Short mmCIF file of C-alpha atoms in Angstrom, two decimals:
data_model
loop_
_atom_site.label_atom_id
_atom_site.label_comp_id
_atom_site.label_asym_id
_atom_site.label_seq_id
_atom_site.Cartn_x
_atom_site.Cartn_y
_atom_site.Cartn_z
CA MET A 1 -4.91 14.77 -2.53
CA SER A 2 -6.68 17.25 -4.74
CA ALA A 3 -6.37 16.86 -8.49
CA THR A 4 -5.42 20.56 -8.56
CA THR A 5 -2.77 20.40 -5.84
CA PRO A 6 0.58 21.36 -7.43
CA ALA A 7 3.25 18.69 -7.39
CA ALA A 8 6.56 19.36 -5.73
CA THR A 9 9.37 20.97 -7.71
CA PRO A 10 13.06 20.25 -7.16
CA ALA A 11 14.42 21.91 -4.03
CA PRO A 12 15.81 25.41 -4.70
CA HIS A 13 19.51 25.93 -4.16
CA GLY A 14 20.32 25.86 -0.46
CA GLU A 15 17.18 23.97 0.60
CA ARG A 16 17.20 20.34 1.67
CA PRO A 17 16.11 17.89 -1.06
CA GLY A 18 13.27 15.63 -0.04
CA ARG A 19 11.92 17.97 2.63
CA ILE A 20 8.33 17.63 1.39
CA MET A 21 8.36 13.83 1.21
CA SER A 22 10.04 13.73 4.61
CA GLY A 23 7.38 15.98 6.11
CA GLU A 24 4.53 13.97 4.62
CA MET A 25 5.95 10.70 5.91
CA ALA A 26 6.05 12.28 9.37
CA GLU A 27 2.35 13.21 9.12
CA GLN A 28 1.23 9.59 8.93
CA PRO A 29 0.56 8.98 12.64
CA ALA A 30 -1.67 12.07 12.70
CA VAL A 31 -3.48 10.92 9.55
CA LEU A 32 -4.12 7.47 11.04
CA ARG A 33 -5.51 9.10 14.20
CA ARG A 34 -7.77 11.35 12.11
CA ILE A 35 -9.21 8.38 10.25
CA LEU A 36 -9.89 6.48 13.46
CA ASP A 37 -11.34 9.50 15.29
CA GLU A 38 -13.17 11.32 12.50
CA GLY A 39 -13.47 8.99 9.53
CA ALA A 40 -14.43 5.66 11.09
CA PRO A 41 -18.11 6.47 11.80
CA GLY A 42 -18.73 7.52 8.20
CA ILE A 43 -16.87 4.50 6.84
CA ARG A 44 -18.97 2.18 8.97
CA GLU A 45 -22.20 3.86 7.82
CA THR A 46 -21.12 3.51 4.19
CA ALA A 47 -20.27 -0.15 4.77
CA GLU A 48 -23.71 -0.77 6.27
CA ARG A 49 -25.45 0.82 3.29
CA ILE A 50 -23.39 -1.26 0.86
CA ALA A 51 -23.92 -4.47 2.83
CA ALA A 52 -27.69 -3.88 2.67
CA ARG A 53 -27.41 -4.17 -1.12
CA GLY A 54 -26.04 -7.72 -0.77
CA PRO A 55 -23.14 -7.74 -3.26
CA ARG A 56 -22.00 -11.29 -4.04
CA PHE A 57 -18.52 -10.45 -5.36
CA VAL A 58 -16.13 -7.50 -5.56
CA LEU A 59 -14.00 -5.87 -8.26
CA LEU A 60 -11.22 -3.38 -7.45
CA THR A 61 -10.03 -0.68 -9.84
CA ALA A 62 -6.87 1.41 -9.32
CA ARG A 63 -3.49 2.49 -10.71
CA GLY A 64 -0.01 2.89 -9.25
CA THR A 65 0.27 3.16 -5.48
CA SER A 66 -3.51 2.88 -5.16
CA ASP A 67 -3.34 -0.40 -7.08
CA ASN A 68 -1.15 -1.78 -4.30
CA ALA A 69 -3.70 -0.59 -1.75
CA ALA A 70 -6.40 -2.31 -3.82
CA LEU A 71 -4.39 -5.54 -3.75
CA TYR A 72 -4.30 -5.28 0.05
CA ALA A 73 -8.08 -4.86 0.02
CA LYS A 74 -8.37 -7.97 -2.16
CA TYR A 75 -6.66 -10.04 0.55
CA LEU A 76 -8.97 -8.52 3.18
CA LEU A 77 -12.12 -9.13 1.17
CA GLU A 78 -11.28 -12.71 0.34
CA ILE A 79 -9.94 -13.70 3.77
CA ARG A 80 -11.99 -11.57 6.15
CA LEU A 81 -15.22 -11.37 4.20
CA GLY A 82 -15.16 -14.56 2.12
CA LYS A 83 -16.13 -12.72 -1.07
CA PRO A 84 -14.75 -13.60 -4.52
CA CYS A 85 -12.66 -10.62 -5.52
CA GLY A 86 -10.67 -9.50 -8.56
CA LEU A 87 -8.57 -6.61 -9.88
CA THR A 88 -10.00 -5.10 -13.05
CA SER A 89 -8.32 -4.31 -16.36
CA MET A 90 -9.71 -0.87 -17.16
CA SER A 91 -8.68 -1.05 -20.81
CA THR A 92 -11.35 -3.70 -21.42
CA THR A 93 -13.84 -0.87 -20.86
CA THR A 94 -11.95 2.24 -21.93
CA ALA A 95 -10.04 0.88 -24.96
CA TYR A 96 -12.11 -2.13 -26.05
CA GLU A 97 -15.52 -0.77 -24.98
CA ALA A 98 -16.50 -4.13 -23.50
CA ARG A 99 -19.65 -4.16 -21.39
CA GLN A 100 -20.17 -6.63 -18.56
CA ASP A 101 -23.20 -7.57 -16.51
CA LEU A 102 -22.19 -6.39 -13.04
CA THR A 103 -25.42 -7.08 -11.24
CA ASP A 104 -24.77 -7.94 -7.56
CA CYS A 105 -21.15 -6.75 -7.87
CA LEU A 106 -19.44 -4.17 -5.66
CA VAL A 107 -16.88 -2.14 -7.65
CA ILE A 108 -14.37 -0.23 -5.53
CA ALA A 109 -12.27 2.42 -7.28
CA VAL A 110 -9.22 3.55 -5.28
CA SER A 111 -7.42 6.76 -6.21
CA GLN A 112 -5.58 9.46 -4.31
CA SER A 113 -6.64 12.32 -6.57
CA GLY A 114 -9.79 10.83 -8.08
CA GLY A 115 -8.86 12.55 -11.32
CA SER A 116 -7.64 9.87 -13.74
CA PRO A 117 -10.01 9.68 -16.73
CA ASP A 118 -9.84 5.89 -17.09
CA LEU A 119 -10.86 5.37 -13.46
CA VAL A 120 -13.76 7.78 -13.86
CA ALA A 121 -14.91 6.22 -17.14
CA SER A 122 -14.69 2.64 -15.88
CA THR A 123 -16.56 3.54 -12.67
CA ARG A 124 -19.35 5.19 -14.66
CA ALA A 125 -19.53 2.15 -16.93
CA ALA A 126 -19.67 -0.17 -13.91
CA ARG A 127 -22.54 1.82 -12.40
CA GLU A 128 -24.42 1.70 -15.69
CA ALA A 129 -23.82 -2.07 -15.80
CA GLY A 130 -25.63 -2.56 -12.49
CA ALA A 131 -22.75 -2.50 -9.98
CA VAL A 132 -22.74 -0.91 -6.57
CA THR A 133 -19.89 1.59 -6.95
CA LEU A 134 -17.63 3.00 -4.24
CA ALA A 135 -14.83 5.55 -4.68
CA VAL A 136 -12.06 5.69 -2.08
CA THR A 137 -10.16 8.95 -2.58
CA ASN A 138 -8.39 11.85 -0.90
CA ASN A 139 -10.61 14.31 -2.75
CA PRO A 140 -14.37 14.24 -2.10
CA GLY A 141 -14.93 16.79 -4.85
CA SER A 142 -13.15 14.77 -7.52
CA PRO A 143 -14.72 13.43 -10.73
CA LEU A 144 -14.30 9.88 -9.42
CA ALA A 145 -16.15 10.65 -6.19
CA GLU A 146 -18.96 12.17 -8.22
CA ALA A 147 -19.10 9.20 -10.61
CA ALA A 148 -19.52 6.59 -7.86
CA GLU A 149 -22.65 5.98 -5.84
CA PHE A 150 -20.72 5.92 -2.55
CA HIS A 151 -17.52 7.68 -1.44
CA ILE A 152 -14.97 7.33 1.36
CA ASP A 153 -12.67 10.27 2.07
CA ILE A 154 -9.30 9.01 3.38
CA LEU A 155 -8.65 12.36 5.14
CA ALA A 156 -4.92 12.46 4.40
CA GLY A 157 -4.77 16.18 3.61
CA PRO A 158 -2.95 17.67 0.60
CA GLU A 159 -0.01 15.61 -0.63
CA ARG A 160 2.55 17.50 -2.70
CA ALA A 161 5.53 15.13 -2.98
CA LEU A 162 5.28 12.95 -6.06
CA PRO A 163 5.95 9.72 -4.13
CA ALA A 164 2.72 8.92 -2.30
CA THR A 165 3.29 8.10 1.36
CA LYS A 166 0.56 9.28 3.72
CA THR A 167 -2.18 8.66 1.17
CA TYR A 168 -1.09 5.02 0.84
CA THR A 169 -1.30 4.23 4.56
CA ALA A 170 -4.55 6.23 4.74
CA GLU A 171 -5.99 4.08 1.94
CA LEU A 172 -4.94 0.90 3.74
CA LEU A 173 -6.58 1.88 7.02
CA SER A 174 -9.73 3.16 5.30
CA LEU A 175 -10.08 -0.07 3.31
CA TYR A 176 -9.51 -2.13 6.44
CA LEU A 177 -12.29 -0.25 8.25
CA LEU A 178 -14.56 -0.69 5.23
CA VAL A 179 -14.12 -4.46 5.29
CA GLU A 180 -14.61 -4.58 9.05
CA GLY A 181 -17.77 -2.54 8.59
CA LEU A 182 -19.05 -5.01 6.00
CA ARG A 183 -18.31 -7.87 8.40
CA ALA A 184 -20.11 -6.10 11.24
CA ALA A 185 -23.12 -5.55 8.98
CA GLY A 186 -23.50 -9.30 8.55
CA GLY A 187 -21.43 -9.93 5.45
CA ALA A 188 -18.71 -12.01 7.13
CA GLY A 189 -17.87 -15.32 5.54
CA GLY A 190 -14.12 -15.47 6.05
CA ASP A 191 -11.77 -16.55 8.80
CA GLY A 192 -13.18 -14.44 11.62
CA GLY A 193 -9.64 -14.14 12.96
CA ALA A 194 -8.22 -11.82 15.57
CA GLY A 195 -8.90 -8.15 15.15
CA GLY A 196 -12.56 -8.44 14.18
CA ILE A 197 -15.59 -6.66 15.53
CA ALA A 198 -16.39 -9.40 18.01
CA GLY A 199 -13.27 -8.52 20.01
CA GLY A 200 -14.45 -4.99 20.86
CA ALA A 201 -15.61 -1.68 19.44
CA PHE A 202 -15.46 -0.97 15.71
CA GLY A 203 -11.85 -0.34 14.67
CA SER A 204 -10.48 -1.15 18.12
CA ALA A 205 -7.77 -3.44 16.72
CA ALA A 206 -6.33 -0.45 14.85
CA LYS A 207 -6.16 1.91 17.83
CA ALA A 208 -2.49 1.17 18.52
CA LEU A 209 -1.38 1.99 14.97
CA PRO A 210 -0.74 5.76 15.29
CA ASP A 211 1.58 5.38 18.29
CA LEU A 212 3.38 2.41 16.73
CA ALA A 213 3.79 4.34 13.47
CA GLU A 214 5.28 7.24 15.41
CA SER A 215 7.80 4.93 17.08
CA ILE A 216 8.84 3.42 13.73
CA LEU A 217 9.25 6.80 12.02
CA ALA A 218 11.51 7.93 14.89
CA ARG A 219 14.07 5.25 13.96
CA ARG A 220 15.43 7.01 10.88
CA ASP A 221 19.06 6.43 11.85
CA GLU A 222 18.52 2.65 11.59
CA VAL A 223 17.06 3.07 8.12
CA ARG A 224 19.90 5.36 7.07
CA ARG A 225 22.38 2.62 7.96
CA LEU A 226 20.42 0.14 5.87
CA ALA A 227 20.33 2.60 2.97
CA ALA A 228 24.12 2.58 2.82
CA ARG A 229 23.90 -1.03 1.59
CA TYR A 230 21.95 0.08 -1.48
CA ARG A 231 23.65 3.29 -2.54
CA PHE A 232 25.36 1.58 -5.46
CA ALA A 233 22.87 -1.23 -6.03
CA GLU A 234 22.08 -1.97 -9.66
CA ARG A 235 18.87 -3.80 -8.79
CA MET A 236 16.91 -5.07 -5.82
CA VAL A 237 14.51 -7.93 -5.23
CA ILE A 238 11.66 -7.49 -2.76
CA THR A 239 9.51 -10.40 -1.67
CA SER A 240 6.74 -11.34 0.74
CA ARG A 241 3.60 -13.46 0.97
CA GLY A 242 0.01 -12.94 2.02
CA TYR A 243 -0.84 -9.53 3.43
CA GLY A 244 2.81 -8.51 3.02
CA TYR A 245 2.83 -8.94 -0.77
CA PRO A 246 1.18 -5.55 -1.50
CA THR A 247 3.87 -4.02 0.75
CA ALA A 248 6.57 -5.59 -1.43
CA LYS A 249 4.99 -4.12 -4.55
CA GLU A 250 4.60 -0.67 -3.00
CA ALA A 251 8.17 -0.68 -1.66
CA ALA A 252 9.49 -1.58 -5.11
CA LEU A 253 7.46 1.24 -6.66
CA LYS A 254 8.79 3.76 -4.13
CA LEU A 255 12.39 2.73 -4.74
CA MET A 256 12.02 2.88 -8.52
CA GLU A 257 10.24 6.22 -8.68
CA THR A 258 12.57 7.99 -6.23
CA SER A 259 16.04 6.46 -6.65
CA TYR A 260 15.56 4.95 -10.16
CA VAL A 261 16.95 1.61 -8.96
CA PRO A 262 15.23 -1.31 -10.74
CA ALA A 263 13.34 -3.05 -7.92
CA LEU A 264 11.61 -6.32 -8.72
CA SER A 265 8.76 -7.40 -6.45
CA TYR A 266 7.64 -11.02 -6.22
CA SER A 267 5.35 -13.12 -4.15
CA GLY A 268 7.61 -15.58 -2.36
CA ALA A 269 5.82 -18.42 -4.15
CA ASP A 270 6.49 -16.83 -7.55
CA LEU A 271 10.11 -16.10 -6.66
CA LEU A 272 10.72 -19.85 -6.38
CA HIS A 273 9.19 -20.42 -9.83
CA GLY A 274 12.17 -19.15 -11.80
CA PRO A 275 13.30 -15.67 -10.65
CA LEU A 276 15.29 -17.21 -7.79
CA ALA A 277 17.90 -18.12 -10.40
CA MET A 278 18.99 -14.47 -10.67
CA VAL A 279 19.69 -14.21 -6.93
CA ASP A 280 23.33 -14.65 -5.91
CA ASN A 281 25.61 -13.59 -3.06
CA VAL A 282 25.77 -9.98 -4.25
CA SER A 283 22.06 -9.58 -4.98
CA PRO A 284 20.26 -7.43 -2.38
CA VAL A 285 16.96 -9.02 -1.31
CA ILE A 286 14.45 -7.39 1.03
CA ALA A 287 11.96 -9.79 2.61
CA ILE A 288 8.84 -8.47 4.34
CA VAL A 289 7.90 -11.06 6.94
CA THR A 290 4.46 -10.58 8.45
CA ASP A 291 4.01 -12.04 11.90
CA GLY A 292 1.38 -14.66 11.06
CA ARG A 293 0.42 -17.10 8.35
CA GLY A 294 2.02 -15.06 5.56
CA GLY A 295 5.36 -15.10 7.36
CA GLN A 296 5.05 -18.83 7.95
CA ALA A 297 4.38 -19.39 4.24
CA LEU A 298 7.45 -17.28 3.38
CA GLN A 299 9.83 -19.32 5.56
CA PRO A 300 10.84 -21.85 2.84
CA VAL A 301 11.70 -18.91 0.59
CA LEU A 302 13.87 -17.34 3.28
CA ASP A 303 15.66 -20.65 3.71
CA ARG A 304 16.37 -20.89 -0.03
CA LEU A 305 17.63 -17.31 -0.13
CA LYS A 306 20.02 -17.99 2.76
CA ASP A 307 21.26 -21.14 1.03
CA ARG A 308 22.11 -19.04 -2.03
CA GLY A 309 24.07 -16.58 0.11
CA ALA A 310 21.80 -13.67 -0.75
CA ASP A 311 22.34 -10.30 0.92
CA LEU A 312 19.07 -10.68 2.82
CA VAL A 313 17.47 -7.82 4.74
CA VAL A 314 14.31 -8.64 6.69
CA ILE A 315 11.56 -6.24 7.70
CA GLY A 316 9.59 -8.06 10.37
CA PRO A 317 9.74 -9.81 13.75
CA GLU A 318 12.94 -9.75 15.78
CA ARG A 319 13.54 -13.52 15.48
CA GLN A 320 13.51 -13.26 11.67
CA VAL A 321 15.73 -10.19 11.56
CA ALA A 322 18.29 -11.93 13.81
CA GLU A 323 18.72 -14.70 11.23
CA ALA A 324 19.22 -12.35 8.24
CA SER A 325 22.17 -10.26 7.05
CA ALA A 326 20.45 -7.15 8.45
CA GLY A 327 16.97 -5.81 8.99
CA PHE A 328 14.45 -3.63 10.74
CA VAL A 329 12.46 -5.02 13.67
CA LEU A 330 8.77 -4.16 13.57
CA PRO A 331 6.73 -3.87 16.79
CA THR A 332 3.96 -6.16 15.55
CA GLY A 333 3.55 -8.58 18.47
CA ASP A 334 0.08 -7.32 19.41
CA VAL A 335 -1.00 -6.20 15.93
CA PRO A 336 -3.25 -8.53 13.88
CA GLU A 337 -1.60 -9.77 10.71
CA GLU A 338 -4.10 -7.99 8.49
CA LEU A 339 -3.08 -4.60 9.98
CA GLN A 340 0.68 -5.09 9.86
CA PRO A 341 1.06 -3.76 6.27
CA ILE A 342 0.23 -0.27 7.58
CA LEU A 343 3.41 -0.47 9.69
CA GLU A 344 5.54 -2.55 7.30
CA ILE A 345 5.62 0.10 4.60
CA LEU A 346 6.93 2.87 6.89
CA PRO A 347 10.61 1.79 7.11
CA LEU A 348 10.51 1.04 3.39
CA GLN A 349 9.25 4.54 2.58
CA MET A 350 12.12 5.89 4.67
CA LEU A 351 14.51 3.52 2.90
CA ALA A 352 13.46 4.81 -0.51
CA TYR A 353 13.96 8.35 0.74
CA GLU A 354 17.40 7.67 2.27
CA VAL A 355 18.68 5.70 -0.74
CA THR A 356 17.61 8.56 -3.02
CA ILE A 357 19.34 11.18 -0.86
CA ALA A 358 22.49 9.00 -0.69
CA ARG A 359 22.53 8.83 -4.50
CA GLY A 360 22.37 12.63 -4.76
CA GLN A 361 18.80 12.89 -6.02
CA ASP A 362 15.67 14.68 -4.84
CA PRO A 363 12.84 12.32 -3.80
CA ASP A 364 10.32 15.18 -3.89
CA ALA A 365 10.45 15.48 -7.65
CA PRO A 366 11.26 12.28 -9.57
CA ARG A 367 11.97 12.89 -13.23
CA ALA A 368 9.28 12.40 -15.87
CA LEU A 369 6.42 12.00 -13.36
CA ALA A 370 3.30 14.02 -12.58
CA LYS A 371 1.23 13.90 -9.39
CA VAL A 372 -1.99 13.12 -11.27
CA THR A 373 -1.41 10.58 -14.04
CA GLU A 374 -4.17 10.91 -16.62
CA THR A 375 -4.32 7.47 -18.26
CA ARG A 376 -7.22 6.76 -20.59
#
């Protein structure tokens, strides 16, 4: 989204609250198709040029929703590409003026607007320190795009609602294609699992996503029934493992910024290391169960939650939903695990929207927030 695009204002009297967020959620299948049809060739070319530079490790820089997309990219880069990867602390550069030697490092800055001063400053500093720098934004004319050596446009179109929806899934797909492009260019050192280039044309594993996203977004009545469970919730716990963990963090952010319900997100492993003690038979818990190794790793956590009598809602495969208090079945049987987060977040975006509407609030315009957050 453009740094100059005006944010949504509360719905005027007589107009439906949340109409802008609702419309932007509905655009996501079209955005995914646009990336696959129009954006993929450029992403692959950028990946080839970066791979030719031979980066040995990767650092990711982002804030807010884009930080959750960056965390998803971290899983991809470590698992699919076999590269050491970390999330940066921008204040080490912007507040403490630390300077690192970033020779042979790829620094990826992810931002919807590309306008936050700390992202721009840290990207410039990284480039000066010898890094290969890449900006992933929804605004090719932004200061961040200009500061980086390379740029990927996520092609989401203007986003006016304060809660980011279509830009998040666009970031996920763009980052997935970037990593697949790096693998295709000879940088693979990871698991080489299903969904890679060897199985077909570039991006072929993602071709089913737009239609699947459309089918999920058509099931709003199911989500509305789930939302009724949370209308009066005082807090929520959201958990997952592996590729699903960024989805848990993004879902918690969406719920907090739209409905103002405190939503705590935990890796399933971390949930067992203490926070499980706060879960009881009235505590709502949402578990995102990816169909793959992450879901298998989460199973002991699900068992513990059931033992504690938690009000457990599962977003995931039908067999897992059947064993929970309630849930939303995802059509992920033929989707590689690394692509499932693009689908997992959709019912949770709708849930945040429906909970907010049920509580009498407007998800288009959360209080005290601006579309471009200018941290320094």
